[in-house]
Coordinates of C-alpha atoms in Angstrom, one line a residue:
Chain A
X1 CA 0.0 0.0 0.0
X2 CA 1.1 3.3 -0.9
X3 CA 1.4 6.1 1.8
X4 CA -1.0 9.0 1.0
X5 CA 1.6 11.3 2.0
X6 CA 5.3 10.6 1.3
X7 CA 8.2 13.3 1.3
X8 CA 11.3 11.8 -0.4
X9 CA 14.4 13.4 0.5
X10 CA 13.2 16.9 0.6
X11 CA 15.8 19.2 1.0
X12 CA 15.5 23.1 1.3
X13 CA 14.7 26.0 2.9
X14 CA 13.5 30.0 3.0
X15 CA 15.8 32.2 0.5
X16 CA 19.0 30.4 0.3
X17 CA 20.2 28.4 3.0
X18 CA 18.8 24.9 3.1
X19 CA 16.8 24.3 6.7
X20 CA 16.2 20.6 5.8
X21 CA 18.4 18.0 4.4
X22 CA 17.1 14.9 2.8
X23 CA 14.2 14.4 4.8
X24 CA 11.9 11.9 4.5
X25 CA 8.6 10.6 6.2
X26 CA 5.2 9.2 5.2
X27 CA 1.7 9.5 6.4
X28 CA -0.4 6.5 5.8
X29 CA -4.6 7.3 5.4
X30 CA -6.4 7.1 8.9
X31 CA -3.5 7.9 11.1
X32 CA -2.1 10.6 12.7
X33 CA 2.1 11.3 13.0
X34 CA 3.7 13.6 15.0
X35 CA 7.1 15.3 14.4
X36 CA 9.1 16.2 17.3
X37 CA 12.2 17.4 17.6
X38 CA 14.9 20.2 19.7
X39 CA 13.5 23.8 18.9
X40 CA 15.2 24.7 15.6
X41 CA 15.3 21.4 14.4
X42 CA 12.7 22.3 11.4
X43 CA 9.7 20.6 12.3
X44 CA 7.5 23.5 11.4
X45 CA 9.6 23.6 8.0
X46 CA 8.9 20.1 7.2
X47 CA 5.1 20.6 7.3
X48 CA 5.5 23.6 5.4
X49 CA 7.5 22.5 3.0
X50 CA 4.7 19.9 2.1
X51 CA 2.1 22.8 1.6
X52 CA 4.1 24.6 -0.7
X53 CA 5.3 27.1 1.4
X54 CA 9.0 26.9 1.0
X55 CA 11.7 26.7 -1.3
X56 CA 12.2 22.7 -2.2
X57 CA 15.6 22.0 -4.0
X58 CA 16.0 18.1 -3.7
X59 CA 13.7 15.0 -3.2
X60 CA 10.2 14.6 -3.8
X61 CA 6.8 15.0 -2.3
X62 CA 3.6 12.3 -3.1
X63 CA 0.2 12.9 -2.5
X64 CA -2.5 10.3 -2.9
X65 CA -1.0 9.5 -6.4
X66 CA 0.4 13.4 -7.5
X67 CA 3.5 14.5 -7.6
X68 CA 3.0 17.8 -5.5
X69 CA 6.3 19.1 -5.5
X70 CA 6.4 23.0 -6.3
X71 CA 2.9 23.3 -6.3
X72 CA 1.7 26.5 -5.4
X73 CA -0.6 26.7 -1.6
X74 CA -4.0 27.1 -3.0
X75 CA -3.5 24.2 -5.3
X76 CA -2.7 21.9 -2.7
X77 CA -5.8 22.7 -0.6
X78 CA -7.6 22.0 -3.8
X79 CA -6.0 19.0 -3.9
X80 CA -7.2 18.0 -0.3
X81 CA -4.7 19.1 1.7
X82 CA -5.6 21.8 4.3
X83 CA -3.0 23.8 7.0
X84 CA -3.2 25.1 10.2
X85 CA -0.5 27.7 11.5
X86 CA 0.5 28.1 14.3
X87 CA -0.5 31.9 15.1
X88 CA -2.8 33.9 13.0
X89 CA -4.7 31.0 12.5
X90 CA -8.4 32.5 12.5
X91 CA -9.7 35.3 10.7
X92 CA -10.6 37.7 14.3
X93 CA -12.9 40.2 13.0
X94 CA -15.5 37.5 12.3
X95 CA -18.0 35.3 13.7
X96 CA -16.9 31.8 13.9
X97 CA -19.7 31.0 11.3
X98 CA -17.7 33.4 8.9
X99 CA -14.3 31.8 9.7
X100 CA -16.0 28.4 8.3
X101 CA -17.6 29.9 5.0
X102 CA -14.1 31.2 4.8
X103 CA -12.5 28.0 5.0
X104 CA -15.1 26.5 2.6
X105 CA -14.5 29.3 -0.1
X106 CA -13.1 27.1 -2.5
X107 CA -16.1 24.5 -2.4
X108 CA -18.8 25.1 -5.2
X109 CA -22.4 24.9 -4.1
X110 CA -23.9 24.0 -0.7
X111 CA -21.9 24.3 2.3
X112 CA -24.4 22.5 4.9
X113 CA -22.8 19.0 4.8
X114 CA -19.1 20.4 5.7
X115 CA -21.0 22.4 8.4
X116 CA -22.5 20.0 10.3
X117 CA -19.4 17.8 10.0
X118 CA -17.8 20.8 11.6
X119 CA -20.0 21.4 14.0
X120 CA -20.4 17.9 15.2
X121 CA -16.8 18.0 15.9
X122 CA -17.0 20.7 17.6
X123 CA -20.4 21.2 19.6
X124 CA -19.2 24.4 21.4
X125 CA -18.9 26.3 18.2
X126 CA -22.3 25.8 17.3
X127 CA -23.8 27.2 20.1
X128 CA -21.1 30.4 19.5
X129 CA -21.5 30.9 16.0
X130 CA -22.3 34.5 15.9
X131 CA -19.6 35.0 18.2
X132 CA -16.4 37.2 16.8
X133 CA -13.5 34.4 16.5
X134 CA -11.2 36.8 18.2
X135 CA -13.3 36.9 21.2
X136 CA -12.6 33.5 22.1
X137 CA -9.8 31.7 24.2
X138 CA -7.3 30.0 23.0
X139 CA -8.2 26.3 23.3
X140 CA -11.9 27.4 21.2
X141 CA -9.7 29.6 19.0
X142 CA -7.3 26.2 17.6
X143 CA -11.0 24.5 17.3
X144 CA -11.9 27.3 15.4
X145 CA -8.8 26.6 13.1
X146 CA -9.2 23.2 13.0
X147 CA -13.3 23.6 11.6
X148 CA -11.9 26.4 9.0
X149 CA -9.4 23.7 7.7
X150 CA -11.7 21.1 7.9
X151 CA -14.2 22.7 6.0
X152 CA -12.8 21.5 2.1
X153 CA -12.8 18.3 3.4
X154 CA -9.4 17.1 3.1
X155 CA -7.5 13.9 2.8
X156 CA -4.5 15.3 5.1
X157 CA -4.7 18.0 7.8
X158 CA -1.6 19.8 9.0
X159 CA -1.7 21.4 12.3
X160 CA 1.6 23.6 13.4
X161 CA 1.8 23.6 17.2
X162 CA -2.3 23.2 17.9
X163 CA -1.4 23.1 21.9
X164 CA 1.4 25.6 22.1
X165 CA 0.3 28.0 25.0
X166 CA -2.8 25.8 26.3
X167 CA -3.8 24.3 29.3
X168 CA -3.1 20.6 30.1
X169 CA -7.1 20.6 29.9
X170 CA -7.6 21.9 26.5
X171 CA -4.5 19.6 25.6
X172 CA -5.9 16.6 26.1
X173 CA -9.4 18.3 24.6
X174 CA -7.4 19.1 21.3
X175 CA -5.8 15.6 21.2
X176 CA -8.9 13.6 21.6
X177 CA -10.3 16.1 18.8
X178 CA -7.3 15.2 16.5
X179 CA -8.8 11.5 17.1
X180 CA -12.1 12.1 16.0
X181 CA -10.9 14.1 12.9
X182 CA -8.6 11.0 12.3
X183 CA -11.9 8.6 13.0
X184 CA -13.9 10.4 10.4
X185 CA -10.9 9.4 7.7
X186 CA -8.8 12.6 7.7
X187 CA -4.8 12.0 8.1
X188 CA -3.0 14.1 10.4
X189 CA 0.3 15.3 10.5
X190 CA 1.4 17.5 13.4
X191 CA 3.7 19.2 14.8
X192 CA 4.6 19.2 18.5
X193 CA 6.8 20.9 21.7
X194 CA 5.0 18.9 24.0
X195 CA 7.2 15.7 22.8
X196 CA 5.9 13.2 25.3
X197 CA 2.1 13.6 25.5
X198 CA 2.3 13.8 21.8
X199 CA 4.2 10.5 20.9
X200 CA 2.2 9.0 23.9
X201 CA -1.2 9.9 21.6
X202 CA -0.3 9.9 18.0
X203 CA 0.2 6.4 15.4
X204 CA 3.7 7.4 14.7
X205 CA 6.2 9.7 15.4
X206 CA 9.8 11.4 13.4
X207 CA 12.1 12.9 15.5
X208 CA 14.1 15.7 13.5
X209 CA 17.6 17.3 15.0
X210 CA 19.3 20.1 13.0
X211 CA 17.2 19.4 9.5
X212 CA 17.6 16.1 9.3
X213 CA 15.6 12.2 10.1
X214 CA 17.1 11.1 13.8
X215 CA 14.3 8.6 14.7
X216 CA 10.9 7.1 13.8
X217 CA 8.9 5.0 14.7
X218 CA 5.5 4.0 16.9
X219 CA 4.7 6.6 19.7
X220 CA 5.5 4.1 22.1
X221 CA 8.8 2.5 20.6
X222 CA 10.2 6.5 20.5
X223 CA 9.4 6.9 23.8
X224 CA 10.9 3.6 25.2
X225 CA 13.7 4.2 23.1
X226 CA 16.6 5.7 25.7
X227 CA 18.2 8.0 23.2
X228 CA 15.6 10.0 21.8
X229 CA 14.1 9.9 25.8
X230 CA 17.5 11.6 26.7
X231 CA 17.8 13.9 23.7
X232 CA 14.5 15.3 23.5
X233 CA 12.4 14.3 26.3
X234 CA 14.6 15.7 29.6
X235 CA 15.3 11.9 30.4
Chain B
X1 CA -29.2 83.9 15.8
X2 CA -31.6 81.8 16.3
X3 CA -31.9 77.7 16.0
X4 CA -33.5 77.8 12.6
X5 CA -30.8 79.6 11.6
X6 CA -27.8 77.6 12.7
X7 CA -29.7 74.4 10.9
X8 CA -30.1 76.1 7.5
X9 CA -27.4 77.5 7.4
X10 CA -24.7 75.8 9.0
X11 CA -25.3 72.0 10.1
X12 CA -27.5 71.3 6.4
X13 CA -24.8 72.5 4.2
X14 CA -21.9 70.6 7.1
X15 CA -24.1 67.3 6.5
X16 CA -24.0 67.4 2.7
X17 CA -20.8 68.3 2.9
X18 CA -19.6 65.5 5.4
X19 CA -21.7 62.7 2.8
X20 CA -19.5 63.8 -0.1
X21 CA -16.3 63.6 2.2
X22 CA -18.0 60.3 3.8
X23 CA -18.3 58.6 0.1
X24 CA -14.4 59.2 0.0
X25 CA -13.1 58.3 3.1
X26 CA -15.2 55.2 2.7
X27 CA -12.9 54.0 -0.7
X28 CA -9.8 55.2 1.5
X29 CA -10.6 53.3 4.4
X30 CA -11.6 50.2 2.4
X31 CA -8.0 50.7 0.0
X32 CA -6.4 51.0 3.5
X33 CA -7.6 47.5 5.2
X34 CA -6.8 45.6 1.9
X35 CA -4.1 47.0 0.3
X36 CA -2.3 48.5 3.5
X37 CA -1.4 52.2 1.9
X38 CA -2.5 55.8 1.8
X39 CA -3.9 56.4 -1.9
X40 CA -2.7 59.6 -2.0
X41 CA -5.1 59.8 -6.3
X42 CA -8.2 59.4 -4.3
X43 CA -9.0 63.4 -4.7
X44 CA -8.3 63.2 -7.6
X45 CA -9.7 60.1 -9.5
X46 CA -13.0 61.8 -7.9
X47 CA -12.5 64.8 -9.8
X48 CA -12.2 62.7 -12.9
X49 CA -15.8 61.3 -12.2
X50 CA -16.9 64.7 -12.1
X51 CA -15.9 65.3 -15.0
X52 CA -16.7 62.3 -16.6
X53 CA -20.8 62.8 -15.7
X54 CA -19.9 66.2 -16.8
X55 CA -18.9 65.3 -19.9
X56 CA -21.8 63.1 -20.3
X57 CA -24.5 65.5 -19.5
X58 CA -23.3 67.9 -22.2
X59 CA -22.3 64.9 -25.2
X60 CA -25.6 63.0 -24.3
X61 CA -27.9 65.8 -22.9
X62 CA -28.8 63.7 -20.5
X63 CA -29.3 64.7 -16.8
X64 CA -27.0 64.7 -13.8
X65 CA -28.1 62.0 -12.2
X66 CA -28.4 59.6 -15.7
X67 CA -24.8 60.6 -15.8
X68 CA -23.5 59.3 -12.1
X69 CA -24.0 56.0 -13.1
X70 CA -22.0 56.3 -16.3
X71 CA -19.2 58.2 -14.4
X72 CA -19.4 55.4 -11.7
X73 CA -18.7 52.8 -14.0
X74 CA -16.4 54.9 -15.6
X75 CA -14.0 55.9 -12.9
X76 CA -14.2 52.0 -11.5
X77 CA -12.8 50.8 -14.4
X78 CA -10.2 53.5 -14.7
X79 CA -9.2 52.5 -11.2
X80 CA -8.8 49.2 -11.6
X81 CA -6.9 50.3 -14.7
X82 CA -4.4 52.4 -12.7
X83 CA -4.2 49.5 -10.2
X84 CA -2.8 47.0 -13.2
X85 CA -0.5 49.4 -14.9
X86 CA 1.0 51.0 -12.1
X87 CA 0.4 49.7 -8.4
X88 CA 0.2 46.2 -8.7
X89 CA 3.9 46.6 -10.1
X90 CA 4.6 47.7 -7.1
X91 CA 3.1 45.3 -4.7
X92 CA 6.0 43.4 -3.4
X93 CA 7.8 46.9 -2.6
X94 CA 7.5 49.0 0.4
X95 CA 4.2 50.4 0.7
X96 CA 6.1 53.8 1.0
X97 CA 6.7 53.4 -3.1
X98 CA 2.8 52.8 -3.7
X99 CA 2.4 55.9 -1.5
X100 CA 4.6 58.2 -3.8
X101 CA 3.3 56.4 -6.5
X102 CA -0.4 57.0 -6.0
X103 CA 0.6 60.9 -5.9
X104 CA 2.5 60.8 -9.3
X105 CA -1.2 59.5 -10.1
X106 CA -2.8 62.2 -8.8
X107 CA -1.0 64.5 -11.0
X108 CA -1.6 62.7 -14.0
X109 CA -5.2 62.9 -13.1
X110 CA -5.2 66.0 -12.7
X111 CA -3.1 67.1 -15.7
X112 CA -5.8 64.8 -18.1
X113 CA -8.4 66.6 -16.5
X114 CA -6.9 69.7 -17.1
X115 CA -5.9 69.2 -20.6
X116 CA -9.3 67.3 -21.5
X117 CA -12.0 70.5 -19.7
X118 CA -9.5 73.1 -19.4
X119 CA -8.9 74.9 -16.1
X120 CA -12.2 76.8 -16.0
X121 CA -15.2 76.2 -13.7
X122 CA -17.9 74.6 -14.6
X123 CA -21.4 73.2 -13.8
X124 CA -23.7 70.3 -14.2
X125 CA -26.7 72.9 -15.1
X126 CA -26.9 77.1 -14.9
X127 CA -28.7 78.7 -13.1
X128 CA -30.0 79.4 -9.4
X129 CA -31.7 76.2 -7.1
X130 CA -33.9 77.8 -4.8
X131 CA -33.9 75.5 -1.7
X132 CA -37.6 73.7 -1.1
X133 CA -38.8 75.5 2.7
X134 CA -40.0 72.3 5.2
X135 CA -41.6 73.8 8.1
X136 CA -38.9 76.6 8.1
X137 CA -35.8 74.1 7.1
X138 CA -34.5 75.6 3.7
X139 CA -33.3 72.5 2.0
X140 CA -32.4 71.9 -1.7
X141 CA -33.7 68.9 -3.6
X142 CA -30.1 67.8 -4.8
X143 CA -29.3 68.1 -0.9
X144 CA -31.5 65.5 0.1
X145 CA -30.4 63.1 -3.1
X146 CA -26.9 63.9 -2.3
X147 CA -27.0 62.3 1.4
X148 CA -29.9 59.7 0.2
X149 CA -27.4 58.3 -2.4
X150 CA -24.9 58.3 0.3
X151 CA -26.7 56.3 3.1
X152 CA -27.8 54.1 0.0
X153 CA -24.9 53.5 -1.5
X154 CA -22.5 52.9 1.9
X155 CA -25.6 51.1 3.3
X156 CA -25.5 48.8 0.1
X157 CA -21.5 48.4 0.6
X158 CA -22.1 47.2 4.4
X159 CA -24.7 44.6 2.5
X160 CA -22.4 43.6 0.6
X161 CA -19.0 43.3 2.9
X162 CA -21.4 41.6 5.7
X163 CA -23.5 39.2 3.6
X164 CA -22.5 38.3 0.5
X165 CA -19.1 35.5 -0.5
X166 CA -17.0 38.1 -1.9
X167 CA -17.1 40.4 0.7
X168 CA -16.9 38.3 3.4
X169 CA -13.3 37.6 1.1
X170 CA -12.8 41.0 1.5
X171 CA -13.4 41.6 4.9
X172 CA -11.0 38.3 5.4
X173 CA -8.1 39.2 3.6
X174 CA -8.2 42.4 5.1
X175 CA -8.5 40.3 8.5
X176 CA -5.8 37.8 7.6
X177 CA -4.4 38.4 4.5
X178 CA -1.8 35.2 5.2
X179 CA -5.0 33.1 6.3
X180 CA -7.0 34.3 3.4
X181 CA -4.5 33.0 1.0
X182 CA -4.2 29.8 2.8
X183 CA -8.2 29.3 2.6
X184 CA -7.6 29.9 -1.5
X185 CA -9.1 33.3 -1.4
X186 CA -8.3 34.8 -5.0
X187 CA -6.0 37.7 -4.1
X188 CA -6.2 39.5 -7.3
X189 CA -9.7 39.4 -7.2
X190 CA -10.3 40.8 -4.0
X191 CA -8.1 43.9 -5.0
X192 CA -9.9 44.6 -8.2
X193 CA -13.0 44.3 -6.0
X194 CA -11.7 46.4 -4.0
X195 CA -11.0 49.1 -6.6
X196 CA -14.3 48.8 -8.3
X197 CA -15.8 49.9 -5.1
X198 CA -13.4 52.3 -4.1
X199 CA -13.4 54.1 -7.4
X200 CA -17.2 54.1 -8.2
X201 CA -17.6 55.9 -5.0
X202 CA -15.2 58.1 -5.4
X203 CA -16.9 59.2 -8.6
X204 CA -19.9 59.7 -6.6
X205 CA -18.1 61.6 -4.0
X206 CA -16.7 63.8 -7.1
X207 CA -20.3 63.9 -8.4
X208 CA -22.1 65.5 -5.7
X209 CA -19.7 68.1 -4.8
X210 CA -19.7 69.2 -8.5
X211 CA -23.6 69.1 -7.8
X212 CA -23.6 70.9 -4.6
X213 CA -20.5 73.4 -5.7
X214 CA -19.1 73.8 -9.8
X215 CA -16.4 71.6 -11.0
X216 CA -12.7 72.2 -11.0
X217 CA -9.4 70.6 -11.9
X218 CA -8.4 71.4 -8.3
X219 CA -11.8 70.1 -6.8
X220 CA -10.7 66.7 -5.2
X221 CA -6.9 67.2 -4.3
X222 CA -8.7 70.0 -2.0
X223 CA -11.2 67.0 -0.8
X224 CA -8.5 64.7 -0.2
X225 CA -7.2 66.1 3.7
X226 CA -10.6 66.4 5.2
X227 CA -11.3 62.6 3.5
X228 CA -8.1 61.3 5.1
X229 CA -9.4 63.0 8.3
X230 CA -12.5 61.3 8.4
X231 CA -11.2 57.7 7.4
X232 CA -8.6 58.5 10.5
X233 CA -11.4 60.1 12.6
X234 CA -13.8 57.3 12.4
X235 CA -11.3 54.2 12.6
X236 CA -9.0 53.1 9.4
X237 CA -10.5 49.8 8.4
X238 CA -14.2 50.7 9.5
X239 CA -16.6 51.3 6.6
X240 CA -19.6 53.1 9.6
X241 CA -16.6 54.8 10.9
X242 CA -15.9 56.4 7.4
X243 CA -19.2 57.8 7.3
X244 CA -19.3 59.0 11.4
X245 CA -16.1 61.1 10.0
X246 CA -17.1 62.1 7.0
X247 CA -19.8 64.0 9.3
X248 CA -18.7 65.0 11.7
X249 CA -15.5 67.0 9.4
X250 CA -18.1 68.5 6.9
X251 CA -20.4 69.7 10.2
X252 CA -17.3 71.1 12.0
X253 CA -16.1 72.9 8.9
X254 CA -19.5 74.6 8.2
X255 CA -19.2 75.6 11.7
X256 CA -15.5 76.5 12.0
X257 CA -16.9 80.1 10.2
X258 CA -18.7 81.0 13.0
X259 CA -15.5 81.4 14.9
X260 CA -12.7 82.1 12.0
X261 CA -12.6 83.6 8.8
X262 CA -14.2 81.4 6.1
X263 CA -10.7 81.1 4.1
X264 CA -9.1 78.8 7.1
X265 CA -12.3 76.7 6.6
X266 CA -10.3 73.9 5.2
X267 CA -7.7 74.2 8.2
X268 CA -10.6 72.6 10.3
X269 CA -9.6 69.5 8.7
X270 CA -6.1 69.7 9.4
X271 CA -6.5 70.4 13.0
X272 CA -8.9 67.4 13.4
X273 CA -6.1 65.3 12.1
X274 CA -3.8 66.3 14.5
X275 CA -5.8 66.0 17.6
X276 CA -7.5 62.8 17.1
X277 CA -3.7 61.5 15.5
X278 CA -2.7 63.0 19.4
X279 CA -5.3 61.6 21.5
X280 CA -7.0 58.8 19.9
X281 CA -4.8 57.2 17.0
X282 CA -7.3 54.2 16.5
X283 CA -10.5 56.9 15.9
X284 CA -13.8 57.0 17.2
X285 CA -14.6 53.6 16.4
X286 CA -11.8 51.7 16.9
X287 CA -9.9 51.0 14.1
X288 CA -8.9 47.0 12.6
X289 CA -5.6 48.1 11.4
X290 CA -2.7 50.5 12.4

C-alpha cells in the first residue's frame, strides 16, 4: 500500500540556506504522526514544506497519487490538503460561522454537509456561532482553526503547534479532537513541543535534530527508546 | 441667531458636505484595510468622475443624475486600470513606493483633466436652485439626493462586505491576508473588488460636490485632507466609521466660520487630524488596522 503522504528526500529551505536535508517521512490514510524534535530542528519547516510554502531543492513529495512538489498553496488545498499555523490562524474580526464559510471558499455549491461535520466535531462552536472568532480563548480559537481547515474536506490535515500556550485541559481536549478528525478518515500530521504527550497519543512519530531524520517510529517505541528519551524528552 | 438659523445654514450645508467627504473616506478606508497604503489619487480620480458625468450631461444631454451611473462605471474601471499598470507593479515593494506612486497619479489625473476640460469652472446645469422650505428648514432637492445616495450607496457596501461571498473575502483578507490566502481566497480578485468599489464611489463623492458646488481641476486634491481625516477620525478599516467622519469633518467645517474667517475653513480639517492622531490614534470607532 502506498502512503497517502510521502516526502522523499526533501531538502530546502527559506531564500537560500537549506533548513532541511534529505528528509523523509510518510503519512499513511487514517492515522495521525507527530514530528518532534529540539526547537530549531525544522519541524514546522517540514510541514511547510509539504504545503508549498518553502523553497524545495531536492527529493520529492507524493500525495495520494500526484506528484506535489512545487505546487503553489491554494493548489494543494484544492488538492485536499488543508493547513493550520501556528499563530494567526483564525480570521478575528468575524463570527466563527464566517471563519467556516471562509475556509469553505473554495467548495462550489452548498456548504451544509461540511458544516454540520464541523459542528459535530466541535459542539461548542455551534452554540457560538455569531460569536467574533477573536473573542474566544485559545483552546476554542485552535478548534476554530481546526473547523476552517476542515471545511474542504481534506484527505490530510496539517496542524503547526495546535497546543502551544494551552492548558493541560484543552491539551488533552485538542488531542482527543485530532482522534475524531482522524476517526472520520482525515490523516494528520502534526507538529509538536509537547514531545511526550504527543508520541504517547499519536500512530507514529519522526524525530528531526538540525534538518535532518534522527528517529521514527511507533509513539511508544520512540518513547521507550533511551536515546531519543534523553535527547529530547529531559530523560 | 436663532436655531433655525444655525440648521439652515450651517449644520444642512456641514451634512451634505460630510456625505461627499464620507463617500471618499469610505474607498480610502476600504484601499487601507486591503491593500495596507494611503492612496494619495483618491482626490483626484474623484474629480475625474466629475468630469466624466460632466462630460456626459453635455455629449448626451442627459441629466445629472443619468450621468452618475455612467461616471461610476467609468472611474471603477479606470481605477482598476491604474491599479494594473502602475500599483500592482509595485506590490511586493514598500508600501512607502505605492504611496509616492499614487501621488505621481494624482498628478496625472489631474493634468488629463486639465488638458481634456481646461482649467475653468464649470457646472452640471446654470442657473440658481432655490432651496424647497419644510416647516422653516430651507433645504435643496439635490441636498436631500446627495445624502440619500450616500446612506444608499455605503448602506448597500455594508450589505455587501457583511453578507455576500466576496465580501466576506474581502473583509478576510483584510483580517488575515496570510489566512486568506491559505483558505484559496483569490488575491487578485479581491483587489480589483476592492478598486471597483473604491473608485465608483469616489466618482460619486466627485459627483455630488460638483452638484452641490461647480467643478474644477483642483476640486478633489482640495477633498483629499478632510477625507483622510475622516477615514482617520472614524477608525481606518471601519466602513460606519468612514461615514461618522465624514460627518462630523463636513459639520465642524461649516461651523469653524462662526468662529474664523471662512478662508481657514479647510484648516478645520487639518486640525482634526492632529488632535484625534494625538489623543486617539485608533479613531472614534476603533480601528482594525494600524
Amino acid at each position: 500500500m502506498t502512503a497517502l503522504l510521502s516526502m522523499e528526500g526533501i531538502t530546502g529551505g527559506y531564500g537560500d540556506a537549506d533548513i532541511l536535508q534529505d528528509v523523509t517521512l510518510s503519512v499513511e490514510k487514517d492515522e495521525i504522526v507527530v514530528i518532534v524534535g529540539p526547537n530549531g530542528a525544522g519541524k514546522s519547516t517540514a510541514m511547510k514544506s509539504v504545503f508549498g510554502l518553502l523553497t524545495i531543492r531536492g527529493g520529492k513529495l507524493l500525495f495520494d497519487g500526484d506528484d506535489i512538489t512545487g505546487w503553489a498553496p491554494n493548489r494543494i488545498v484544492q488538492r485536499g490538503i488543508c493547513y493550520v499555523p501556528q499563530v494567526d490562524n483564525i480570521f478575528r474580526e468575524m463570527s466563527i460561522h464566517e471563519n467556516l464559510e471562509m475556509g469553505g471558499f473554495l467548495k462550489k455549491g452548498d456548504l451544509s454537509a461540511a458544516y454540520d461535520r464541523v459542528y459535530t466535531l466541535f459542539p461548542d462552536l455551534k452554540e457560538r456561532r455569531k460569536t467574533l472568532a477573536g473573542s474566544l480563548s485559545g483552546g476554542q480559537r485552535q478548534m476554530v482553526a481546526m473547523g476552517r481547515a476542515l471545511m474542504l474536506d481534506p484527505k490530510l490535515l496539517l496542524l503547526d503547534e495546535p497546543t502551544a500556550g494551552l492548558s493541560p485541559k484543552y491539551m488533552e481536549q485538542i488531542f482527543q479532537i485530532c482522534r475524531d478528525v482522524r476517526d472520520t478518515g482525515v490523516a494528520i500530521l502534526l507538529v509538536e513541543q509537547h514531545a511526550k504527550q504527543a508520541l504517547a497519543f499519536a500512530d507514529r512519530g519522526y524525530v528531526l535534530a538540525a534538518g535532518r531524520n534522527r528517529h521514527e517510529g511507533t509513539g511508544a517505541d520512540l518513547l521507550a527508546d533511551r536515546e531519543v528519551a534523553e535527547m529530547f524528552l529531559g530523560g | 441667531m436663532d436655531l433655525l438659523e444655525l440648521i439652515n445654514f450651517y449644520v444642512i450645508p456641514g451634512i451634505v458636505l460630510g456625505s461627499i467627504y464620507a463617500l471618499g473616506a469610505v474607498g480610502i478606508t476600504l484601499i487601507f484595510a486591503i491593500l495596507r497604503y494611503a492612496h494619495l489619487a483618491h482626490g483626484d480620480l474623484a474629480t475625474l468622475g466629475a468630469f466624466i458625468a460632466l462630460a456626459s450631461v453635455t455629449a448626451l444631454g442627459v441629466s445629472p443624475y443619468i450621468a452618475l451611473p455612467i461616471a461610476v462605471i467609468a472611474t471603477a474601471c479606470v481605477a482598476v486600470g491604474i491599479d494594473k499598470v502602475f500599483y500592482e507593479h509595485l506590490r511586493e515593494r514598500p508600501k512607502i513606493v505605492t504611496v509616492m506612486a499614487s501621488l505621481g497619479i494624482a498628478l496625472m489625473i489631474r493634468a488629463v483633466v486639465q488638458v481634456v476640460w481646461g482649467v475653468d469652472t464649470e457646472t452640471y446645469s446654470r442657473g440658481i436652485v432655490r432651496p424647497e422650505n419644510y416647516f422653516g428648514l430651507r433645504i435643496r432637492d439635490r441636498e436631500v439626493y446627495t445624502v440619500l445616495a450616500m446612506i444608499l450607496l455605503v448602506g448597500g457596501l455594508q450589505l455587501f462586505l457583511t453578507r455576500s461571498k466576496w465580501g466576506k473575502a474581502m473583509r478576510a483578507m483584510s483580517d488575515n491576508p496570510n489566512l486568506a490566502l491559505l483558505s484559496g481566497i483569490d488575491n487578485k480578485k479581491v483587489v480589483m473588488l476592492t478598486w471597483v468599489i473604491a473608485g465608483g464611489l469616489c466618482a460619486a463623492s466627485g459627483f455630488f460636490l460638483g452638484l452641490n458646488t461647480e467643478l474644477k481641476a483642483l476640486m478633489g486634491w482640495q477633498m483629499l485632507l478632510p477625507m483622510f481625516a475622516a477615514a482617520i477620525l472614524g477608525g481606518v478599516g471601519r466602513v460606519e466609521g468612514a461615514v461618522l467622519g465624514g460627518l462630523v469633518v463636513g459639520i465642524a467645517e461649516e461651523l469653524s466660520v462662526l468662529v474664523i474667517p471662512s478662508e481657514y475653513k479647510a484648516a478645520m480639517a487639518f486640525a482634526i487630524l492632529l488632535f484625534m492622531l494625538l489623543v486617539r490614534p485608533t479613531g472614534l470607532l476603533k480601528g482594525k488596522v494600524l
